[in-house]
Coordinates of C-alpha atoms in Angstrom, one line a residue:
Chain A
X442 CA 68.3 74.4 152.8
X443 CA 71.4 76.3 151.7
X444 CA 71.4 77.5 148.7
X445 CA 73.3 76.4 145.6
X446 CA 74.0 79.9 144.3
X447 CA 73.0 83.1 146.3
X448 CA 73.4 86.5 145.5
X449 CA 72.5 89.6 147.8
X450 CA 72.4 93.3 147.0
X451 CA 75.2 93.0 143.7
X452 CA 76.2 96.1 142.3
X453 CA 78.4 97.1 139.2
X454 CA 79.1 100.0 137.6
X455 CA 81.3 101.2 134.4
X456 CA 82.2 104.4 135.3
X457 CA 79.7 106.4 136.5
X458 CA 77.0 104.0 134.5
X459 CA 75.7 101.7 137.3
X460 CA 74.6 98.0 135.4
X461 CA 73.6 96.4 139.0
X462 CA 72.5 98.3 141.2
X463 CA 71.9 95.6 143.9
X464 CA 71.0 92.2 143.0
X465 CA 69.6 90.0 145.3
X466 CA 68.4 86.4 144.3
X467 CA 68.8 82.7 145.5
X468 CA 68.5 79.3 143.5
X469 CA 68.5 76.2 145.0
X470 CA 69.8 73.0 143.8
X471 CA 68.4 71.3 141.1
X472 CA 66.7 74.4 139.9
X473 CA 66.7 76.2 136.7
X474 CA 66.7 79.5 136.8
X475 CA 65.4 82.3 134.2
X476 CA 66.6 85.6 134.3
X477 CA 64.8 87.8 132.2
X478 CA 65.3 91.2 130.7
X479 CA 65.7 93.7 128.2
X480 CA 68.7 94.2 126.3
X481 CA 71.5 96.7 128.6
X482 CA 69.5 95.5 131.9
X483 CA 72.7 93.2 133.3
X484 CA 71.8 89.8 132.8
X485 CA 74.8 89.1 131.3
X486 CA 77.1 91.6 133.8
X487 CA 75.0 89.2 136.7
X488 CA 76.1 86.0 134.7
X489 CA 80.0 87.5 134.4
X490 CA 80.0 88.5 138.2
X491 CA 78.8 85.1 139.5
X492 CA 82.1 83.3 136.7
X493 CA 84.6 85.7 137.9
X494 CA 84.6 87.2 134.8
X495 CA 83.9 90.2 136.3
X496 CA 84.4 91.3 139.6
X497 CA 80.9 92.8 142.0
X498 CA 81.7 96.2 143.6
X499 CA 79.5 95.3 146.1
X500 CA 77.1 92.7 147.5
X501 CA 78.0 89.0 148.3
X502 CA 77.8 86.3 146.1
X503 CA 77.4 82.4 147.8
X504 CA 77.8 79.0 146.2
X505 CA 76.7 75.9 148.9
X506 CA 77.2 79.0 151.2
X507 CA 80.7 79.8 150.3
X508 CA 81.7 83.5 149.8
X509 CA 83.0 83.3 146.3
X510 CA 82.4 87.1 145.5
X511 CA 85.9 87.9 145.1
X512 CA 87.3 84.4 144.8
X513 CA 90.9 84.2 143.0
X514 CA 93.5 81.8 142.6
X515 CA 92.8 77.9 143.8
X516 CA 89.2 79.0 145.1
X517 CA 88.4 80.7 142.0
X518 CA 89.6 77.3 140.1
X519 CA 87.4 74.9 142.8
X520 CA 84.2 77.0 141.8
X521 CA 85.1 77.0 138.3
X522 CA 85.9 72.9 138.0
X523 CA 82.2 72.3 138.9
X524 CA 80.7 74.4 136.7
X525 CA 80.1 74.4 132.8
X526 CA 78.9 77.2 130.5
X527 CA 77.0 77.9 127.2
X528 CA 78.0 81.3 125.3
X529 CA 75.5 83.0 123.4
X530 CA 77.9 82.9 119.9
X531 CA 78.9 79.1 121.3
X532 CA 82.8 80.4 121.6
X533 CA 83.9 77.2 120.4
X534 CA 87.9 77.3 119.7
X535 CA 88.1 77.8 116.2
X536 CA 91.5 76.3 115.8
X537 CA 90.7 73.1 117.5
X538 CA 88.6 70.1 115.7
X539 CA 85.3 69.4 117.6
X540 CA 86.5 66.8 119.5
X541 CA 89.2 68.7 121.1
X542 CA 86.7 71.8 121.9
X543 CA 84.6 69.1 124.0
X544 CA 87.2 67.2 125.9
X545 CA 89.2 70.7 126.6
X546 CA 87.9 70.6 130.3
X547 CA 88.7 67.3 130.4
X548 CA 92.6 67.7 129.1
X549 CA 93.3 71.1 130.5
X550 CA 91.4 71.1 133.5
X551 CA 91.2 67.6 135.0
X552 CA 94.7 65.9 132.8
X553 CA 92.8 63.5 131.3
X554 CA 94.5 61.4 128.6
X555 CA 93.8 62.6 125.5
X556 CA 92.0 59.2 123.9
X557 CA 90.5 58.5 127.3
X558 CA 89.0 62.4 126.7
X559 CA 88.2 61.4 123.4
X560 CA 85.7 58.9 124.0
X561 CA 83.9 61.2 126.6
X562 CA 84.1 63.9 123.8
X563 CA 82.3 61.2 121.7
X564 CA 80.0 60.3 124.3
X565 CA 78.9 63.5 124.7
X566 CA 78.2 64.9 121.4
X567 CA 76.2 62.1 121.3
X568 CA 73.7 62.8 123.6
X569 CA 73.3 66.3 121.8
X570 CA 72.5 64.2 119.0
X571 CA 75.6 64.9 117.1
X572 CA 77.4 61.8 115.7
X573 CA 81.0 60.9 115.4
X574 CA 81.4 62.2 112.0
X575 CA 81.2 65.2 113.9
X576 CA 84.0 65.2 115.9
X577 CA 87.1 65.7 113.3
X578 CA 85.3 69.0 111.9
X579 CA 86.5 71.8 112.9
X580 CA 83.7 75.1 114.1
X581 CA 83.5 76.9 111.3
X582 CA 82.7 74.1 109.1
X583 CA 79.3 74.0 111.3
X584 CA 75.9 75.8 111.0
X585 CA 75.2 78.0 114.4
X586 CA 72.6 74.9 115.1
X587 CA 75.2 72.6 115.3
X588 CA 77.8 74.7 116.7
X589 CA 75.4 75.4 120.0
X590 CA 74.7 71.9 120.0
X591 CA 78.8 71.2 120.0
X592 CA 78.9 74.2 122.9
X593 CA 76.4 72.7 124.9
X594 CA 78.3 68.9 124.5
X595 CA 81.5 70.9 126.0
X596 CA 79.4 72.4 129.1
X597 CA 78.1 69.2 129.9
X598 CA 81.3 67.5 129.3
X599 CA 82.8 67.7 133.0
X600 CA 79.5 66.4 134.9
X601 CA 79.3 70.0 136.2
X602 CA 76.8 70.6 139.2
X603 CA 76.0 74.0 138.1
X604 CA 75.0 75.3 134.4
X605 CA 74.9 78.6 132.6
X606 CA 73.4 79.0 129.6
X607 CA 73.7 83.0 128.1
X608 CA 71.4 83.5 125.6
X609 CA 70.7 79.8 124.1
X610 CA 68.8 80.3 121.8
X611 CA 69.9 83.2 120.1
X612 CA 70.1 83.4 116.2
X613 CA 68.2 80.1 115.7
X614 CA 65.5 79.4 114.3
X615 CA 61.8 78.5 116.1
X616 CA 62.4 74.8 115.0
X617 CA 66.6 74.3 116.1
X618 CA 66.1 76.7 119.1
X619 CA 62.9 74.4 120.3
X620 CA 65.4 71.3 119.9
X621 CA 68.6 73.6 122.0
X622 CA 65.4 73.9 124.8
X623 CA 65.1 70.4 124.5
X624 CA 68.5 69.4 124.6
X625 CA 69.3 71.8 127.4
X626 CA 65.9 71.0 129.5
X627 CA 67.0 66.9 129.4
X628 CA 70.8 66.9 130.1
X629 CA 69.9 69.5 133.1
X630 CA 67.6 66.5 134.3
X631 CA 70.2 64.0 133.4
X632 CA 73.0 65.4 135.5
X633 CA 70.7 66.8 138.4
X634 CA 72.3 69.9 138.0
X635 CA 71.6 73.6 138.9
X636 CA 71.0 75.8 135.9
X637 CA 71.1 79.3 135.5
X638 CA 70.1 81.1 132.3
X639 CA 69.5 84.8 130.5
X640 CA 67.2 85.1 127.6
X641 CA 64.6 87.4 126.1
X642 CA 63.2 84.3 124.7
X643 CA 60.0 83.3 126.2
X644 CA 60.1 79.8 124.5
X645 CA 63.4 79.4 125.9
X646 CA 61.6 81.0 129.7
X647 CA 58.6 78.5 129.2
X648 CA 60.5 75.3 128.4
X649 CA 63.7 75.5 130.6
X650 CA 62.9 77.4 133.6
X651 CA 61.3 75.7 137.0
X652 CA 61.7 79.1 138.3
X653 CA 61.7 83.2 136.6
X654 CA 63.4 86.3 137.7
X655 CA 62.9 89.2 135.9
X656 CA 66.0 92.0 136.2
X657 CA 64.8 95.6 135.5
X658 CA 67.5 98.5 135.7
X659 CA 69.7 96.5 137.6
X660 CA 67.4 95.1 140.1
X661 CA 65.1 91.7 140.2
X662 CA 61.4 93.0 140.4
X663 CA 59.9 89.9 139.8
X664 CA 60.5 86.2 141.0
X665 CA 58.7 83.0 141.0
X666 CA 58.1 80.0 139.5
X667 CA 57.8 79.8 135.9
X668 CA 53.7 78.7 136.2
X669 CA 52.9 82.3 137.6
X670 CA 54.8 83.9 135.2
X671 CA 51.3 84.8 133.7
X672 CA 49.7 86.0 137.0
X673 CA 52.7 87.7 138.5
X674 CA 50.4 90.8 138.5
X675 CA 53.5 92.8 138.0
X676 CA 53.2 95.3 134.7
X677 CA 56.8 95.4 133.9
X678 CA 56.9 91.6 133.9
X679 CA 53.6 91.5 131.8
X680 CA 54.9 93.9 129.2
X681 CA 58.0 92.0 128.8
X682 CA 56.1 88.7 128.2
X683 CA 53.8 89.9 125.8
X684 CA 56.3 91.7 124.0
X685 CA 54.4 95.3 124.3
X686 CA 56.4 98.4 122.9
X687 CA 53.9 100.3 125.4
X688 CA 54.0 100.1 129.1
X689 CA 56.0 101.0 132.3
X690 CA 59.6 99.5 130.6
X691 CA 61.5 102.0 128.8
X692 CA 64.5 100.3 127.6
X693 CA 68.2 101.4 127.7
X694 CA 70.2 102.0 124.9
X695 CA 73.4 100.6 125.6
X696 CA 74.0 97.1 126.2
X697 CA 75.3 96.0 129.3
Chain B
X1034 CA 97.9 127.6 129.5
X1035 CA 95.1 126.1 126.8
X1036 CA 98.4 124.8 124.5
X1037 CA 99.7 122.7 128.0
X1038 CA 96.4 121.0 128.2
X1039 CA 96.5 118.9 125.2
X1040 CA 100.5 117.7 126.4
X1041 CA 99.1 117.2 129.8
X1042 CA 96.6 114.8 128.8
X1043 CA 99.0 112.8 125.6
X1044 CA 102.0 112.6 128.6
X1045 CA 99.3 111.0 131.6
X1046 CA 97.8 108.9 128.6
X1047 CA 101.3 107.8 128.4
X1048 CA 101.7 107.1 131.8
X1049 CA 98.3 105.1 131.9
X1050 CA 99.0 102.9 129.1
X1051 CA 102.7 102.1 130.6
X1052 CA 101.0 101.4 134.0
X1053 CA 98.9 98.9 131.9
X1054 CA 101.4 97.0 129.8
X1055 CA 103.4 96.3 133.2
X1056 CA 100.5 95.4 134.9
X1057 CA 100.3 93.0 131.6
X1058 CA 103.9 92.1 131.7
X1059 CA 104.3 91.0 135.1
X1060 CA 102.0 88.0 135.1
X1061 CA 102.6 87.4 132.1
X1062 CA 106.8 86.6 132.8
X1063 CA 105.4 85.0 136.0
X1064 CA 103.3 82.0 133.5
X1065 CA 106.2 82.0 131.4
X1066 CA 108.5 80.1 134.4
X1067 CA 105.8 78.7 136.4
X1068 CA 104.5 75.0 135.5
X1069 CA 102.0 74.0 134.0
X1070 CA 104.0 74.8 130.7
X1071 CA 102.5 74.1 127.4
X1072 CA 105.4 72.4 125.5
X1073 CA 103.5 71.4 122.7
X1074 CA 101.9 75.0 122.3
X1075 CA 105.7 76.7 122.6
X1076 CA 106.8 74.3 119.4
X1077 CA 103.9 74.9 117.6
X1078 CA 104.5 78.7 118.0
X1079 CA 108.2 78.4 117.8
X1080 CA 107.7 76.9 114.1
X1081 CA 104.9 79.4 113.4
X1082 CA 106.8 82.8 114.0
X1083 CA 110.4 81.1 113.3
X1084 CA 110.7 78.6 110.4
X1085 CA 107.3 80.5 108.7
X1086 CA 109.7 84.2 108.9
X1087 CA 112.1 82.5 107.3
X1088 CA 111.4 83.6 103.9
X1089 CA 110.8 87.5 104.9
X1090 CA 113.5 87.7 107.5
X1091 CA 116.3 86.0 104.6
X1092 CA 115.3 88.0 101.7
X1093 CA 115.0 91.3 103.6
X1094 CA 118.5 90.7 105.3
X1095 CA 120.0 89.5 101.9
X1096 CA 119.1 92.5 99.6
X1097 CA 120.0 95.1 102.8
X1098 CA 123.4 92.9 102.8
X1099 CA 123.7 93.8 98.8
X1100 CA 122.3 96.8 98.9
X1101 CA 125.3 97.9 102.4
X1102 CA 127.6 96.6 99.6
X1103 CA 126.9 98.6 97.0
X1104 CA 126.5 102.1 99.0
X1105 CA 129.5 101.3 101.2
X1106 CA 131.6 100.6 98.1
X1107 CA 130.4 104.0 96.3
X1108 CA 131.2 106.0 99.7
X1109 CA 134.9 103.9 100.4
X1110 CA 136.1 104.7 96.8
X1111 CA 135.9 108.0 97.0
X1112 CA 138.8 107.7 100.0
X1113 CA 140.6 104.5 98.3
X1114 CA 139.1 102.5 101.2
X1115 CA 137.2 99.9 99.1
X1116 CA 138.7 97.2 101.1
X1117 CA 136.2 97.5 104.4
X1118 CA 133.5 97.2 102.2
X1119 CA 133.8 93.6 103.9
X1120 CA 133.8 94.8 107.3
X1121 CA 131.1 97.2 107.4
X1122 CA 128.6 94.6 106.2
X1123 CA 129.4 92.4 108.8
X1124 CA 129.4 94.9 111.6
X1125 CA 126.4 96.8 110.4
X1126 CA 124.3 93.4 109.4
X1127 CA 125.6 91.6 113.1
X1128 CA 125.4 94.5 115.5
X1129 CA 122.3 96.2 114.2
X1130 CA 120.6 95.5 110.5
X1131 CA 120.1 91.9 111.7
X1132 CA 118.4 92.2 114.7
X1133 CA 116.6 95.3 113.9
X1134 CA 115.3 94.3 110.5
X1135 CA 114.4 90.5 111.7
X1136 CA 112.6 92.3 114.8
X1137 CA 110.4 94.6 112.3
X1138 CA 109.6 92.1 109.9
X1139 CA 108.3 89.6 112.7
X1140 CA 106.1 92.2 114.5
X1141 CA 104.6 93.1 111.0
X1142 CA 104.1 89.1 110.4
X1143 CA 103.6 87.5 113.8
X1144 CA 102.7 90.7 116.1
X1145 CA 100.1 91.5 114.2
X1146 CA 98.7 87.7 113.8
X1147 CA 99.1 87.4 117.7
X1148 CA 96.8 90.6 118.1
X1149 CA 94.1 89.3 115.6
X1150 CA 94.0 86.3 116.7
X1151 CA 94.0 86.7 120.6
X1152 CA 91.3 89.8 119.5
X1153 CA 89.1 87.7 118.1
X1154 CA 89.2 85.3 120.6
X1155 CA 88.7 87.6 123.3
X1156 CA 85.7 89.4 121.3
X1157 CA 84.2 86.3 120.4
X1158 CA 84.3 85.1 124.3
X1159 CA 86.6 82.5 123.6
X1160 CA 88.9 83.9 126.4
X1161 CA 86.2 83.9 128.6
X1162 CA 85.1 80.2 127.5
X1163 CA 89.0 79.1 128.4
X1164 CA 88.7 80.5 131.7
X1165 CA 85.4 78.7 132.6
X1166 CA 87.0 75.9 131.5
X1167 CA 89.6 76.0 134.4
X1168 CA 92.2 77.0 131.9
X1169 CA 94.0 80.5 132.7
X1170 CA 94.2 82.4 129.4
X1171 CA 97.2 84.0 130.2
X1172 CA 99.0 80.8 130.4
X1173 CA 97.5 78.9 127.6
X1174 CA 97.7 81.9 125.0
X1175 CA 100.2 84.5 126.2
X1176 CA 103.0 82.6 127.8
X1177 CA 103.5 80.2 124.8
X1178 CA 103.7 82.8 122.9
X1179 CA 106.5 84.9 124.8
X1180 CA 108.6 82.2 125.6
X1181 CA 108.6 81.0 122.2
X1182 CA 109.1 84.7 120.0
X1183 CA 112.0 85.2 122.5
X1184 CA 113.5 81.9 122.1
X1185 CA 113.0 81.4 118.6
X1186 CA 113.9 85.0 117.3
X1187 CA 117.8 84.3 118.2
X1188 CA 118.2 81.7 115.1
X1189 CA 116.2 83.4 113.3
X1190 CA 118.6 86.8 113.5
X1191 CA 121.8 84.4 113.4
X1192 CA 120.5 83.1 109.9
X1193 CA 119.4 87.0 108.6
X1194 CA 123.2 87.6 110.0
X1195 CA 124.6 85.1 107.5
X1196 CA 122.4 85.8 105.1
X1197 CA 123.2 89.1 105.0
X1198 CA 126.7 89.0 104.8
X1199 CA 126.2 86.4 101.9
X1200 CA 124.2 88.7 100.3
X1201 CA 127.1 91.4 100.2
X1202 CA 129.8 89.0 99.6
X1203 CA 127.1 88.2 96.3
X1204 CA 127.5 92.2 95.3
X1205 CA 131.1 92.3 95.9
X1206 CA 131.9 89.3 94.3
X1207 CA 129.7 89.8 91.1
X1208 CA 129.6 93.4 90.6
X1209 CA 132.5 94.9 92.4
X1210 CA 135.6 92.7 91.6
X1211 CA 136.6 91.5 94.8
X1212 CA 138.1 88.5 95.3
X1213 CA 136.0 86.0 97.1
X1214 CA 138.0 84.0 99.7
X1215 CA 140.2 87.7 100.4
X1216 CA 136.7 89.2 101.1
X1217 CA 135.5 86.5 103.4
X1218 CA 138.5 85.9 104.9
X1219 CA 138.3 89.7 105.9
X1220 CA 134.8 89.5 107.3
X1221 CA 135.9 86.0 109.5
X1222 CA 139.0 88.1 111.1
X1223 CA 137.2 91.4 111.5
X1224 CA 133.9 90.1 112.8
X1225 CA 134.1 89.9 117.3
X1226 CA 132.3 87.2 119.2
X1227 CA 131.1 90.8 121.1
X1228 CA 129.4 92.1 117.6
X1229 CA 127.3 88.7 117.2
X1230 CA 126.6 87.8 120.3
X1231 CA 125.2 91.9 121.1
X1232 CA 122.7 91.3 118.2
X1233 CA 121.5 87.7 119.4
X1234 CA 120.3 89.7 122.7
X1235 CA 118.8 92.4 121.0
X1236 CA 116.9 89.5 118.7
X1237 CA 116.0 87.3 122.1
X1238 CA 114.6 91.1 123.6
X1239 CA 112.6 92.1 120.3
X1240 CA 111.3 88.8 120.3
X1241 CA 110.0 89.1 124.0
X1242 CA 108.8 92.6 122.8
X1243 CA 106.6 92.0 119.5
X1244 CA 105.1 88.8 121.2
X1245 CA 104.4 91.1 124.1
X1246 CA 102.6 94.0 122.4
X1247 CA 100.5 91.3 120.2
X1248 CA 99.5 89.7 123.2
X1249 CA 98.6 92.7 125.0
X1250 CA 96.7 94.4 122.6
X1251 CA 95.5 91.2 121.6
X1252 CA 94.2 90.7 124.9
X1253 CA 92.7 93.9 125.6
X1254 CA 91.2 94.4 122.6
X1255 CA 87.6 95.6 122.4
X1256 CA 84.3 96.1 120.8
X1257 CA 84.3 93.6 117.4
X1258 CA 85.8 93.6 114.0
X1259 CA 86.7 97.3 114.7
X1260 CA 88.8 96.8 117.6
X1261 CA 90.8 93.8 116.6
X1262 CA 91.9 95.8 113.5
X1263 CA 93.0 98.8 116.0
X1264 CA 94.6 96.1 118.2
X1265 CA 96.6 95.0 115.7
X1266 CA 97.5 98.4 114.1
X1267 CA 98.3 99.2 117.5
X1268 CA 100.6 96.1 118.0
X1269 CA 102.9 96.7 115.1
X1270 CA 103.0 100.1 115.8
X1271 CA 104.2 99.7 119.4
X1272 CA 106.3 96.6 118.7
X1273 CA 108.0 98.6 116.1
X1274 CA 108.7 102.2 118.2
X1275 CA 109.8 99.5 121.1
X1276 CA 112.5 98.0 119.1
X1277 CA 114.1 101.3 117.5
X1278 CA 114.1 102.9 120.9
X1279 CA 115.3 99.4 122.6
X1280 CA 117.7 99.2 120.0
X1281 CA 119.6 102.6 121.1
X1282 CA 119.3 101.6 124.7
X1283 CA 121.1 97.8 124.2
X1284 CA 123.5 99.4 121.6
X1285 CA 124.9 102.3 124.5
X1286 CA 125.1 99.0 126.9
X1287 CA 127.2 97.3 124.9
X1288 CA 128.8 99.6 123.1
X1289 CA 128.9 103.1 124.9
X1290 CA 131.7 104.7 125.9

């Protein structure tokens, strides 16, 4: 089966600081990927590479077995339309009401009438268990529960086939981050789609993930599904799970 | 050999950052004139950095109009030439105070709103967000942006013009004893299509410039709360060297010898 997103042997560097230093992993469709990690170990470089928000110095990158490494223009745009995305500070457009932040794929990507947007906007937020009165607010008048839930209303928004989710959980607490989990788990479901996601929460890991790779110095050193996560007989893996300060990780300063 | 190093490295810093801003520059003109074009955005900007200047731009060209005036007046009367009092306000306020003045008072107000704003968007992934929402940044948030400043700046310097030269007629009038229909009649006969229509360029140019700086450092700004406050430092500060040195290079096109 082809994969829905493939990467082999990725590298990045800043400078002479390498962040990947050949990534190599596959997931296939209607799986929901984990990538693990210390802070500074470039889950969040692989995340940008794989978006075209930042471009791999080496290595391939594959989507339904299309070469999108370097992608620009129209190509980039294709990949782009079928995809939806979940920032770890939301990065909802603070100078638009709710609504609008929702249905802005919709309008600026696909030229969907704004009413028509609207009501998919509404639709939406519903089924992040946000209600209309929502929808005329504008970001900052929202708690960072709510303003995750709004974020994830506007990834799902477009149908996408393919899902990122940076961080989803971060900054919550136990109780709204189990409900984000929740929320992210079931509209994954609901659309069928692929999802790929970076956290250092194992809560998050445990409840989202059909399948785990753990990145370490730029490189995956562990992957599998999330049910051997606790017999991956791997030390680096085990130390990160159980959140030990000692044991084979020592982790990097900067963040990356 | 230890002295050349440090103007070695300022003059290919230089070179770097021009390299940069045209790199900046050209896709950004490119957006600007290719569709989709985001009318509604341009209008919304347009009123934003014109009809919201109005206030600064009038009462900083109407006290420099009173205050050419009054020093012009004190210079002429030493010579018995009190009568050009009229012209020089109209030439210096047309040809240079207008546009010049206008241009540094919206890179102060607008530049450095562009360069927060765009810096906090781009620090807070917003930028990113727009971009994985099939919308191309550059597009939705520069290109409004430049089209409108450049468009909108040319009013905006035609009304600091009149302003201006109401302002000194107000002195003249007042304060100084001349007579009011000989003194405007004076600045109508001795003002030159030439003289206003040279300062409407340089406003459309400074316009293109301060939007352009805000947007670039705006855009390229870096690393939190501390680099959208350089970004926007930086954006006035550019925007403002820009339109003194643009200045002397439109003036010695039009009016060189």
């Amino acid at each position: 089966m082809t994969a829905k997103l493939s990467l082999r042997d990725v590298t990045k560097s800043f400078g002479s600081k390498t962040v990947l230093a050949g990534v190599t992993v596959d997931v296939q469709p209607g799986e929901s990927l984990v990538i693990i990690g210390g802070s500074g170990t470039g889950k969040s470089v692989t995340l940008k590479c794989i978006l075209g928000l930042l471009e791999a110095d080496g290595g391939s990158i594959h989507c339904d077995g299309r070469e999108i490494t370097h992608a620009r223009g129209a190509e980039r745009a294709a990949f782009l339309s079928r995809i939806g995305m979940l920032f770890q500070g939301a990065a909802l457009f603070d100078s638009l009401p709710v609504w609008q932040n929702v249905a802005f794929g919709l309008i600026q990507g696909r030229g969907m009438a704004a009413l028509e947007a609207k009501d998919v906007a509404l639709t939406k937020l519903a089924a992040v268990g946000l209600g209309p009165e929502v929808a005329a607010l504008f970001p900052s008048e929202l708690s960072g529960g709510m303003q995750k839930r709004v974020s994830l209303a506007r990834a799902i928004a477009t149908d996408p086939e393919i899902l990122f989710f940076d961080e989803p959980t971060t900054g919550l607490d136990p109780i709204m981050a189990d409900v984000i989990n929740s929320l992210i788990r079931d509209r994954v479901d609901d659309l069928g789609a692929t999802a790929i996601s970076i956290t250092h929460d194992m809560a998050s890991v445990r409840k989202i993930a059909t399948k785990v790779a753990m990145l370490y110095q730029g490189r995956i050193i562990w992957c599998g599904p999330v049910e051997e996560i606790d017999h991956s007989g791997n030390a680096f893996v085990d130390q990160f799970i159980h959140g030990r300060a000692d044991g084979p990780i020592r982790m990097a300063v900067r963040a990356g | 050999m230890v002295l050349l190093q440090p103007i070695g490295r300022a003059v290919l810093a230089l070179l770097a950052a021009t390299g940069r801003v045209a790199l900046f520059t050209g896709p950004a003109v490119g957006h600007c004139v290719s569709p989709p074009i985001y009318w509604r955005a341009i209008l919304r900007q347009m009123v934003d950095i014109g009809f919201y200047s109005l206030p600064v731009v009038g009462l900083t060209a109407l006290f420099t109009g009173m205050v050419l005036a009054l020093q012009s007046y004190t210079g002429f009367a030493r010579f018995n030439a009190e009568g050009a009092v009229a012209n020089v306000v109209v030439l210096s306020m047309t040809r240079e105070l207008g546009p010049v003045l206008a241009g540094l008072m919206v890179a102060g107000r607008v530049g450095a709103a562009m360069a927060a704003e765009i810096g906090t968007m781009r620090v807070t992934e917003q930028i990113d967000a727009l971009t994985t929402l099939s919308t191309n940044p550059m597009k939705y948030l520069v290109a409004p942006r430049i089209v409108a400043a450049t468009l909108v700046m040319v009013p905006l310097v035609l009304v600091a013009d009149i302003v201006g030269v109401m302002g000194g007629w107000l002195v003249s009038v007042t304060k100084l004893n001349f007579n009011s229909s000989t003194y405007l009649l004076n600045t109508l006969t001795f003002v030159q299509t030439m003289d206003v229509v040279s300062g409407l360029v340089k406003a459309a140019v400074f316009g293109f410039v301060v939007s352009l700086m805000g947007c670039y450092h705006g855009f390229n700004s870096r690393g939190g709360a501390r680099g959208v406050g350089t970004a926007t430092t930086n954006a006035v500060v550019s925007a403002s060297i820009l339109i003194l040195l643009l200045d002397y290079v439109l003036t010695a096109m039009f009016f060189g010898a």
